[in-house]
CSV table of C-alpha atoms and ligand atoms in Angstrom, one decimal:
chain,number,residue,atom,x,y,z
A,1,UNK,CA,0.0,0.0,0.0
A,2,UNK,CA,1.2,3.6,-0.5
A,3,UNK,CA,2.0,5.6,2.3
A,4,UNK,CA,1.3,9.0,3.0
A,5,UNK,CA,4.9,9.8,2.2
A,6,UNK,CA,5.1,8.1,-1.2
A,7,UNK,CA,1.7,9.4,-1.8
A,8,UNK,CA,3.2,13.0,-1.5
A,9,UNK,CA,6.6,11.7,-3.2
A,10,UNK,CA,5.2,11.1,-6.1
A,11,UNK,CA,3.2,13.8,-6.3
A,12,UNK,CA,5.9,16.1,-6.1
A,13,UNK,CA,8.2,13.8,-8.3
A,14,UNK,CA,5.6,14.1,-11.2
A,15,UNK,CA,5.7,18.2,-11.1
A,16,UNK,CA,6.5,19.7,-14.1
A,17,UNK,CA,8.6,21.8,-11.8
A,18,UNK,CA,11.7,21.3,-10.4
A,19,UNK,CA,11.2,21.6,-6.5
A,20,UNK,CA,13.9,22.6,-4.2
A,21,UNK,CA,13.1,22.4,-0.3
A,22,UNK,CA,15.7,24.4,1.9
A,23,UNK,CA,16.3,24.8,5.3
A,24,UNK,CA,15.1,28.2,6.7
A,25,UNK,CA,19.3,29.0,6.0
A,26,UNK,CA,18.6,27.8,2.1
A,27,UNK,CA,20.3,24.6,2.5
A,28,UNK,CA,18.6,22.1,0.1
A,29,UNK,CA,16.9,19.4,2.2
A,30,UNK,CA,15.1,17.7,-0.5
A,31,UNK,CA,14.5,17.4,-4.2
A,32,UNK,CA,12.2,16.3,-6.8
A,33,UNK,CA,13.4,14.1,-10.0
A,34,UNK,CA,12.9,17.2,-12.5
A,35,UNK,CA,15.3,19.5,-10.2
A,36,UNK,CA,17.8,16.6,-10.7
A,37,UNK,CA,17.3,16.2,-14.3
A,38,UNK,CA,17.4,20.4,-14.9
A,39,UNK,CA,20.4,20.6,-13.1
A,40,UNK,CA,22.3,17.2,-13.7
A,41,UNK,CA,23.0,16.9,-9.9
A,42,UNK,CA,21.6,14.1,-8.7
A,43,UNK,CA,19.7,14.3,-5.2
A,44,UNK,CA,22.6,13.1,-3.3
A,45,UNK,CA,25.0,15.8,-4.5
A,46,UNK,CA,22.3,18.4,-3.7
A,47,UNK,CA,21.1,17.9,-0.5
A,48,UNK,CA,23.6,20.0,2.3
A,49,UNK,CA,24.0,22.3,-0.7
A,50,UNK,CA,23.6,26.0,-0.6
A,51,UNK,CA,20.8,26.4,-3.1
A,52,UNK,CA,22.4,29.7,-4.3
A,53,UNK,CA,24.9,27.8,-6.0
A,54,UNK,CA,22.3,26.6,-8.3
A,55,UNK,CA,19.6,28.9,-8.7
A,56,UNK,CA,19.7,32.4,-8.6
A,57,UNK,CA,16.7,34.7,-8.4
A,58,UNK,CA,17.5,37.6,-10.4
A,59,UNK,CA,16.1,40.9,-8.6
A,60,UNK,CA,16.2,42.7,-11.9
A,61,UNK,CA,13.6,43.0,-14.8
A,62,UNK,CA,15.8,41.5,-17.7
A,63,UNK,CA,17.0,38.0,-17.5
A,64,UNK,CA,21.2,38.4,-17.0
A,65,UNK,CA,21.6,35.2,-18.9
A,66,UNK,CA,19.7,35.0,-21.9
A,67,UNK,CA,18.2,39.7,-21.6
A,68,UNK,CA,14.7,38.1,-21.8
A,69,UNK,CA,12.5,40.9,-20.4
A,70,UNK,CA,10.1,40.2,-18.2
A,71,UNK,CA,6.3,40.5,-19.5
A,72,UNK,CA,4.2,42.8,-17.0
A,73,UNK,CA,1.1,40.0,-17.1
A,74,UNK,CA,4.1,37.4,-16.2
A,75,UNK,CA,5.2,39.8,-13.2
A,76,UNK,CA,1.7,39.0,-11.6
A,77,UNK,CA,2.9,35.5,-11.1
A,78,UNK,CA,5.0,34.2,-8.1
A,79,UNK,CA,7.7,33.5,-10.9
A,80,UNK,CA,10.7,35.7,-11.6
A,81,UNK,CA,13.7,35.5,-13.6
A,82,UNK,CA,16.4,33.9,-12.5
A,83,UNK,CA,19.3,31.6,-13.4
A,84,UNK,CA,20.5,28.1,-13.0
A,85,UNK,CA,23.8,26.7,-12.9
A,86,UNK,CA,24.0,23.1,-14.0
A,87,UNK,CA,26.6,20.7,-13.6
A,88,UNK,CA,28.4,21.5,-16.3
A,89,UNK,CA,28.6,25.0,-15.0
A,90,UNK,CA,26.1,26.0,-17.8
A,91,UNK,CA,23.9,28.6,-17.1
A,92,UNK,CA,20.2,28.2,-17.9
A,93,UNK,CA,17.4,30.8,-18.3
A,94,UNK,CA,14.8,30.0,-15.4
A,95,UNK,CA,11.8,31.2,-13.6
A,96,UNK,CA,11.9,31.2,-9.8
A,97,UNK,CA,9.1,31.1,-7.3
A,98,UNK,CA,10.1,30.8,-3.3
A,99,UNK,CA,7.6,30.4,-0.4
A,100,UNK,CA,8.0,29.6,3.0
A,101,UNK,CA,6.4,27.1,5.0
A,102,UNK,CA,4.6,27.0,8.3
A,103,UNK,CA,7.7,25.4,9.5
A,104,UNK,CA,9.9,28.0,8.1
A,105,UNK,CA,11.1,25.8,5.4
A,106,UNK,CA,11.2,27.5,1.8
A,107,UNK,CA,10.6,25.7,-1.1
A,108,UNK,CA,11.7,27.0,-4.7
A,109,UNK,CA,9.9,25.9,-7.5
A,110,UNK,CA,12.2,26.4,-10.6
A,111,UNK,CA,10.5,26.4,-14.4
A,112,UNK,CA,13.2,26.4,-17.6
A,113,UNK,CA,12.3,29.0,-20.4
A,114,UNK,CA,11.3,26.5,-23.3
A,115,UNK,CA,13.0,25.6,-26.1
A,116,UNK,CA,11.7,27.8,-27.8
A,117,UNK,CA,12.5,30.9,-26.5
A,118,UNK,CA,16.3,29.7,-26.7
A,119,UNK,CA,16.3,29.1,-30.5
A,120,UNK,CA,14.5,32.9,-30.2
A,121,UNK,CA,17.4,34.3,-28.1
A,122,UNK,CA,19.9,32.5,-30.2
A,123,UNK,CA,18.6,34.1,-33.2
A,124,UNK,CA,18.4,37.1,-32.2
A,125,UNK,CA,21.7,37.3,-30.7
A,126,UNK,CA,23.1,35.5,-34.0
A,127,UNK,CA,21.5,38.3,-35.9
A,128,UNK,CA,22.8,41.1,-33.5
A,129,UNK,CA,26.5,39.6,-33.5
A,130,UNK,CA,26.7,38.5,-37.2
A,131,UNK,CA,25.1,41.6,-38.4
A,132,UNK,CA,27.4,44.4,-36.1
A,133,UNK,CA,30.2,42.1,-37.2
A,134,UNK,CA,29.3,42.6,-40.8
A,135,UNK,CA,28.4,45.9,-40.7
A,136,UNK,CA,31.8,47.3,-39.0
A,137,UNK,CA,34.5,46.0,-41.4
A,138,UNK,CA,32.3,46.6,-44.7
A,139,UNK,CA,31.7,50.2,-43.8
A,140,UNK,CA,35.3,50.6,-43.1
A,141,UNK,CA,36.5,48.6,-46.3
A,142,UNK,CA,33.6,50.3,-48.9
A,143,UNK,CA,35.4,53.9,-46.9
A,144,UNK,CA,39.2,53.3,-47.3
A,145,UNK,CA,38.7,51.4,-51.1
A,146,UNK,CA,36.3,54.6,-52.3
A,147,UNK,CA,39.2,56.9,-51.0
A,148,UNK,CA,42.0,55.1,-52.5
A,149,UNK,CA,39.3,55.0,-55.8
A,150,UNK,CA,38.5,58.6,-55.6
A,151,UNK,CA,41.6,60.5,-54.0
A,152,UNK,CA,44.4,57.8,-54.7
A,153,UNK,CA,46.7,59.7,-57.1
A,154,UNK,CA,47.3,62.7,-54.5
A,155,UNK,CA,48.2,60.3,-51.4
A,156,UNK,CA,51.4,59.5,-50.3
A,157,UNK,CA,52.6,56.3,-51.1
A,158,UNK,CA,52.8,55.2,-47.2
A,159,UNK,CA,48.9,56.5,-46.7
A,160,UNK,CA,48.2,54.4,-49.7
A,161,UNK,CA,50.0,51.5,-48.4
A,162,UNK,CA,48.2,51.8,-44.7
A,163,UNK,CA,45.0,52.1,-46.5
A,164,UNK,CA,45.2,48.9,-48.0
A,165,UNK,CA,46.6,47.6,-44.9
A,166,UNK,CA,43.7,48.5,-43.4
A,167,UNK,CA,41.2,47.0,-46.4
A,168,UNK,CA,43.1,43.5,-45.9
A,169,UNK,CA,43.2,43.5,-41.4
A,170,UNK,CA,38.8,43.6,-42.2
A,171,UNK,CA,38.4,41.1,-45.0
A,172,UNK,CA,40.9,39.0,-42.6
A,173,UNK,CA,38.3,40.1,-39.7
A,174,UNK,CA,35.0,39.2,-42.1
A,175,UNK,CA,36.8,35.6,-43.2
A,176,UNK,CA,37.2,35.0,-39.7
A,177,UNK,CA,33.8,35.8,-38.7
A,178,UNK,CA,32.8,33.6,-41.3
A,179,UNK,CA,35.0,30.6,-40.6
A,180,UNK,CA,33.6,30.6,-36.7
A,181,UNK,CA,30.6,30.3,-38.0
A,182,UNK,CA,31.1,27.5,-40.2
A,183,UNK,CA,32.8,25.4,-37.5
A,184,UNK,CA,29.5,26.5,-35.4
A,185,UNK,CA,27.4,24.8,-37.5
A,186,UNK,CA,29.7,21.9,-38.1
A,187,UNK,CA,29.8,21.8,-34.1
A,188,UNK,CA,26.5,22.1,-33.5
A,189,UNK,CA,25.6,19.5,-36.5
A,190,UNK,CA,27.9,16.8,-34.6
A,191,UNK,CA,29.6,17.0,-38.4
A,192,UNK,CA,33.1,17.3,-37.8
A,193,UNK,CA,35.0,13.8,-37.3
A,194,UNK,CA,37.5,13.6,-34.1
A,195,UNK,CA,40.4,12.2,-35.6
A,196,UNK,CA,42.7,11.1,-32.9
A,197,UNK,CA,46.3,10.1,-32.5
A,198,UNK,CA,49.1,10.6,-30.4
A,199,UNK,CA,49.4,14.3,-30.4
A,200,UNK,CA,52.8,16.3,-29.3
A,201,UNK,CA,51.9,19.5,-27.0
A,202,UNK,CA,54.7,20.9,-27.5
A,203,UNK,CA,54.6,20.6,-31.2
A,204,UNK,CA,51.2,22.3,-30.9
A,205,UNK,CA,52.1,25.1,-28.9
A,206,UNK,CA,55.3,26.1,-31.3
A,207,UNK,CA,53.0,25.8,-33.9
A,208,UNK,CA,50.3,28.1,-32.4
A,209,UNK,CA,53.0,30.5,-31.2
A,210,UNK,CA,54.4,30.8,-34.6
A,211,UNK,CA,51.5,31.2,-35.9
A,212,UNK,CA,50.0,34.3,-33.6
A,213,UNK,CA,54.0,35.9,-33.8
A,214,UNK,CA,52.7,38.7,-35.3
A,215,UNK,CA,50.6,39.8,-32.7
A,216,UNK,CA,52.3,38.7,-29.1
A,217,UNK,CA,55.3,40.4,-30.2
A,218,UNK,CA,54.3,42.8,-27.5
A,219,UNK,CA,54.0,40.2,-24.6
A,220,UNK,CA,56.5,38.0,-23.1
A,221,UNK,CA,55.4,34.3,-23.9
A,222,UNK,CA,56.7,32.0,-21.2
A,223,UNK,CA,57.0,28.1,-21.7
A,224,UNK,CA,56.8,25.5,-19.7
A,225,UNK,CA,56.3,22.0,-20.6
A,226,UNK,CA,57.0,18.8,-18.5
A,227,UNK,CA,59.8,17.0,-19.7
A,228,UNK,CA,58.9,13.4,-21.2
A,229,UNK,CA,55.1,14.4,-20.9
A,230,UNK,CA,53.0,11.8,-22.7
A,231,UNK,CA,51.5,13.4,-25.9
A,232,UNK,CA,47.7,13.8,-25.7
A,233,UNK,CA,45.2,11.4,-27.3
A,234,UNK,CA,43.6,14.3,-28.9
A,235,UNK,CA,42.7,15.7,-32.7
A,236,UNK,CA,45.5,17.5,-33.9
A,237,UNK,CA,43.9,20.3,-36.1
A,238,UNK,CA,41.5,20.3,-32.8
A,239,UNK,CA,43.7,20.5,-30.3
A,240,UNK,CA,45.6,23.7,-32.5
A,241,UNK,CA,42.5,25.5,-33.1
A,242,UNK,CA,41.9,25.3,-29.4
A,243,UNK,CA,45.5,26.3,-28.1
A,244,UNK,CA,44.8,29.5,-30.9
A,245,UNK,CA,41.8,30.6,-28.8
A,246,UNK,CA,43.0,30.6,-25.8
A,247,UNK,CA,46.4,32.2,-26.5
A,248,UNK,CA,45.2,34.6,-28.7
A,249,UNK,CA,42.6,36.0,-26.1
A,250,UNK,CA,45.7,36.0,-23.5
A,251,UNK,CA,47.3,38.4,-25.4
A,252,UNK,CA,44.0,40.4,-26.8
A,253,UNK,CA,42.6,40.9,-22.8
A,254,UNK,CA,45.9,41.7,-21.7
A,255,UNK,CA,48.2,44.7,-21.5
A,256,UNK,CA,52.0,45.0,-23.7
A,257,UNK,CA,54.4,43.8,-21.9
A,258,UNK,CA,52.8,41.2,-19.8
A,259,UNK,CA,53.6,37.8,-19.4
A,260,UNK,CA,51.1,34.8,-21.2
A,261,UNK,CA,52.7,31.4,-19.8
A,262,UNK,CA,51.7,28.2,-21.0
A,263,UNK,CA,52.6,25.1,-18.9
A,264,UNK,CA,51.6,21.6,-19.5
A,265,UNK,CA,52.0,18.9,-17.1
A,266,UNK,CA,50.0,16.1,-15.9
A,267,UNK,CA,46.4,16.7,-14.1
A,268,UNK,CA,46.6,16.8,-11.1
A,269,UNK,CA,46.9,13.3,-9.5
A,270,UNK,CA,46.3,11.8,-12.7
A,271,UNK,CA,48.8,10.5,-14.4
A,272,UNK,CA,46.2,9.2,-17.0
A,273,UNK,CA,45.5,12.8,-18.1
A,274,UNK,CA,47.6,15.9,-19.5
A,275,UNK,CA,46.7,19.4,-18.8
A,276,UNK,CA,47.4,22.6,-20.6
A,277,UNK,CA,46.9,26.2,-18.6
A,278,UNK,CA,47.2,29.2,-20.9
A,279,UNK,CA,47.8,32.0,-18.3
A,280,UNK,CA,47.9,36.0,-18.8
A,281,UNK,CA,47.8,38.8,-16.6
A,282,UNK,CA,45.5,40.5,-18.4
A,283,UNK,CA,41.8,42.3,-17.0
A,284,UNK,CA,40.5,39.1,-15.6
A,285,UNK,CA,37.0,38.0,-15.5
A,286,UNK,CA,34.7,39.0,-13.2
A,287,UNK,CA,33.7,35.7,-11.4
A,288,UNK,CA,29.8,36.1,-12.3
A,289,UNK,CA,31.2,35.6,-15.7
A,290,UNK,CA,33.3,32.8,-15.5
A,291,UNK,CA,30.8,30.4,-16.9
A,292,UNK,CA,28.8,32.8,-19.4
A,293,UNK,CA,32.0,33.3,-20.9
A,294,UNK,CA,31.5,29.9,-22.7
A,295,UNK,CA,28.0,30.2,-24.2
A,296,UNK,CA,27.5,31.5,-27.4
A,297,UNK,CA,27.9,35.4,-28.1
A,298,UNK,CA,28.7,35.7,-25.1
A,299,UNK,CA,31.4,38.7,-25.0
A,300,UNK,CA,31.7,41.0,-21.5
A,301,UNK,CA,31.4,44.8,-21.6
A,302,UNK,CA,34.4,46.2,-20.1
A,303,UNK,CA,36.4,49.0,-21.7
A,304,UNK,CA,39.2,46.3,-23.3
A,305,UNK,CA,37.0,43.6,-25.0
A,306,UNK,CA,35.0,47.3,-26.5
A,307,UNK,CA,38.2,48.5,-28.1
A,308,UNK,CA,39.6,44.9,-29.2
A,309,UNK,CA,37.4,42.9,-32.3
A,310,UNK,CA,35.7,39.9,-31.1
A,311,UNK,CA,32.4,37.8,-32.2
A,312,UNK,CA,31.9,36.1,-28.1
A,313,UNK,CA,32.0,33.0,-30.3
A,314,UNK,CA,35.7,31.7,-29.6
A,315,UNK,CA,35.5,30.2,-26.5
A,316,UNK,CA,32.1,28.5,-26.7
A,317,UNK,CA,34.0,26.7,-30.1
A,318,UNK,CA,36.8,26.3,-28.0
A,319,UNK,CA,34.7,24.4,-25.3
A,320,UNK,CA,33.1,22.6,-28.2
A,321,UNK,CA,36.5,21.1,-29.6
A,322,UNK,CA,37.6,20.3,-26.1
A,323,UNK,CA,34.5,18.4,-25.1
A,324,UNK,CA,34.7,16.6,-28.6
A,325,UNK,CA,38.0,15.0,-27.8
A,326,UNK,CA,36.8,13.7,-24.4
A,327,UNK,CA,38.2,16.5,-22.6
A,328,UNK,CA,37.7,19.4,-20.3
A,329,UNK,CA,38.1,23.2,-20.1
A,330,UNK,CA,37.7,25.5,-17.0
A,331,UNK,CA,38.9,29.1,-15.9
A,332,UNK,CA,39.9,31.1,-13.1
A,333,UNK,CA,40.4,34.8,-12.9
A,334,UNK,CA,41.2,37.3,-10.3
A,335,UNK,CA,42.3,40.5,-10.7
A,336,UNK,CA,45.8,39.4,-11.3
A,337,UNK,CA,44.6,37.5,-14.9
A,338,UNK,CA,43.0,34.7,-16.1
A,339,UNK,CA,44.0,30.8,-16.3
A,340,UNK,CA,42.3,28.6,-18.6
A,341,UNK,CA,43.0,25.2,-18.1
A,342,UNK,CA,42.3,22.4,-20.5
A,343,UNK,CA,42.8,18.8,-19.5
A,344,UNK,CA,42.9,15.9,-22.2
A,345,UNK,CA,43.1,11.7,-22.2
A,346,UNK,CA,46.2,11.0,-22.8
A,347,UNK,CA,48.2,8.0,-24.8
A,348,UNK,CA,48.9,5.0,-22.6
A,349,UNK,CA,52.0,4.7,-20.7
A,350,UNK,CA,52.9,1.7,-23.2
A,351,UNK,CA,52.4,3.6,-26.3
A,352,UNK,CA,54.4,6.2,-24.6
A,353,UNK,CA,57.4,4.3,-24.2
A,354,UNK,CA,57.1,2.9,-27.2
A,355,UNK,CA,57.0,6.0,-28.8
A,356,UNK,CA,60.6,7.0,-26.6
A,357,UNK,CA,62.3,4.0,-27.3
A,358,UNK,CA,61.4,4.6,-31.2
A,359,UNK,CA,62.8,7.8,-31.0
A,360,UNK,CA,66.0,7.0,-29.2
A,361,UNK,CA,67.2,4.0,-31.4
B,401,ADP,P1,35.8,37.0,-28.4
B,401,ADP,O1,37.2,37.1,-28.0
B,401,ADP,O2,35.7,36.8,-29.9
B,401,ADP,O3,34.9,38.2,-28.0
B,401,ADP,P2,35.5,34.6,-26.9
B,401,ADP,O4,34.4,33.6,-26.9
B,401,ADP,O5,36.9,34.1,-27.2
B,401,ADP,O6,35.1,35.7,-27.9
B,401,ADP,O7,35.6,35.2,-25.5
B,401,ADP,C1,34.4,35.7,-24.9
B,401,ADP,C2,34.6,36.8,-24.0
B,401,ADP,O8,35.3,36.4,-22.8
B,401,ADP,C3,35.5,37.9,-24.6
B,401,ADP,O9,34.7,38.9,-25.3
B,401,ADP,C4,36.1,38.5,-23.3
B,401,ADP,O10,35.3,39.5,-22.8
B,401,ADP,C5,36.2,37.4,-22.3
B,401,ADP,N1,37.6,36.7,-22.3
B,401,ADP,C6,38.0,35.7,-23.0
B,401,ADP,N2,39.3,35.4,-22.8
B,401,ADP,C7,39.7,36.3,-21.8
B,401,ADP,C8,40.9,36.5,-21.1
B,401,ADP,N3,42.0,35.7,-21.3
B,401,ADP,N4,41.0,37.5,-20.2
B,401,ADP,C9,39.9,38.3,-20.0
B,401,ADP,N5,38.7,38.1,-20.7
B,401,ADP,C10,38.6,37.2,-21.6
């Protein structure tokens, strides 16, 4: 027979909601199955937790995630925006409601915006990004080619020369645009093959400094890689396109004449695992940011990323790639600079001494 308690259990199991009962010092005490399943914790995990570290109210009127504005007829309702952390760190659009109990317990009921109103958000984001990003280096190319056109014969040869330099740095701007969001869509259409074999870190990171010489010749590039480190079990072309990112924001968010150090080693006690940190001392990320910084578009208003060209799509493809090849990405940031650490499989210990004892003979 079902007992009062399983009566109620299931009740509460079945909501469309995801419940959340706290302790009157918002300590979860108890779940429902749809708060595990929206936040990928299971119940175990969550209950002792703070429930701040997985749902936010938002006291504001615009949704900080997604900008979704609240509807005055929605305002009636015990719902208000908020946010929700998942496991992954991911940051979802929610509603809240909280009401406390005769017993002084508070329960939260959390609702995710639908589907729907993502794919809106997305669009209109895409559409906003794409078309600024469009708009910017056309205006500035159709302006330096109609002065060179109309005005060319009476400039000096160096004007003309910077001109033109100019007209290539913005078609090199648009075809990037353009290639991020062709590896979206490849991304995003789970159409790009992982191709893995044993791949050298170091190789990659001479390569992606080589590459990007042009513009850290500013910064001080520090590295430091284990010696006899196992090469990752990654995607090459993956693996570079990734270490490009992340170096190439380190020296866009930081200052000239700061240090970017990049270290590899194993993760930590796991010997099973390499790890990459690309480190800067640039503005840092303000820790509210940490994990928005990998969604989509997602670019933070400060007066550095304003002045320095940038889509916001970069790291969520860099997160992408990363999680393609079995692997993991996080950041830190204080005000000294940022760390982004990314942590791959890497080759087994036989292959890797293998792979040593071909070299030496
Ligand atoms: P983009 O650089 O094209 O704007 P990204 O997805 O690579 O896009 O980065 C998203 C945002 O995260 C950037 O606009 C910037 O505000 C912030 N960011 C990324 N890397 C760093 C860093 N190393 N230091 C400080 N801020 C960073």
């Amino acid at each position: 027979m079902l007992t009062r308690t399983d009566f109620y259990k299931e009740i509460i199991d079945n909501l469309p909601e995801g419940v959340a009962v706290c302790d009157d010092k918002n300590n979860i005490i108890e779940v429902n199955r749809n708060f595990e399943k929206i936040s990928g914790y299971t119940r175990k995990e969550l209950v002792g937790m703070e429930v701040f570290e997985v749902i936010r109210p938002s006291s504001k009127e615009t949704c900080a995630v997604c900008h979704e504005v609240e509807e005055p007829e929605e305002k009636k309702s015990d719902f208000q925006l908020g946010e929700l952390k998942d496991k992954d760190d991911q940051l979802v659009c929610v509603r809240v409601s909280q009401s406390m109990t005769a017993s002084n317990n508070i329960i939260y009921l959390v609702i995710p915006f639908s589907e729907i109103a993502f794919l809106n958000q997305a669009h209109l984001d895409f559409v906003s990004t794409v078309s600024h990003e469009l708009r910017t280096p056309l205006t500035s190319i159709k302006g330096f080619a109609d002065t060179l056109l109309n005005a060319g014969d009476n400039l000096k040869k160096e004007q003309q020369i910077r001109f033109i330099s100019i007209i290539k740095s913005q078609i090199d701007r648009l075809t990037r645009l353009v290639e991020n969001l062709l590896t979206v869509s490849k991304l995003e259409a789970k159409d790009s093959k992982t191709i893995y074999k044993a791949v050298e870190i170091e190789k990659i990171v001479e390569s992606v400094l080589y590459n990007l010489s042009h513009k850290s010749k500013e910064h001080k590039i520090e590295v430091n890689i284990l010696p006899n480190l196992p090469s990752a079990w990654a995607d090459a072309d993956k693996l570079e396109q990734v270490m490009m990112n992340l170096v190439d924001n380190a020296v866009k968010y930081s200052k000239p004449g700061t240090t970017v150090s990049i270290e590899a080693g194993f993760a930590e006690n796991d010997l099973d695992r390499v790890q990459v940190n690309v480190k800067d001392q640039g503005v840092g990320i303000p820790e509210e940011f940490l994990s928005k910084v990998f969604t989509k578009f997602s670019r933070i208003d400060n007066p550095l990323t304003r002045e320095v060209q940038g889509t916001g799509l970069g790291l969520y493809i860099t997160k992408s790639l990363v999680k393609s090849m079995k692997g993991d990405i996080t950041a830190e940031s204080n005000d000294q600079g940022t760390t982004f650490k990314v942590i791959l499989p890497a080759i087994s210990y036989e292959t890797h001494t293998q792979q040593r004892f071909q070299e030496n003979n």
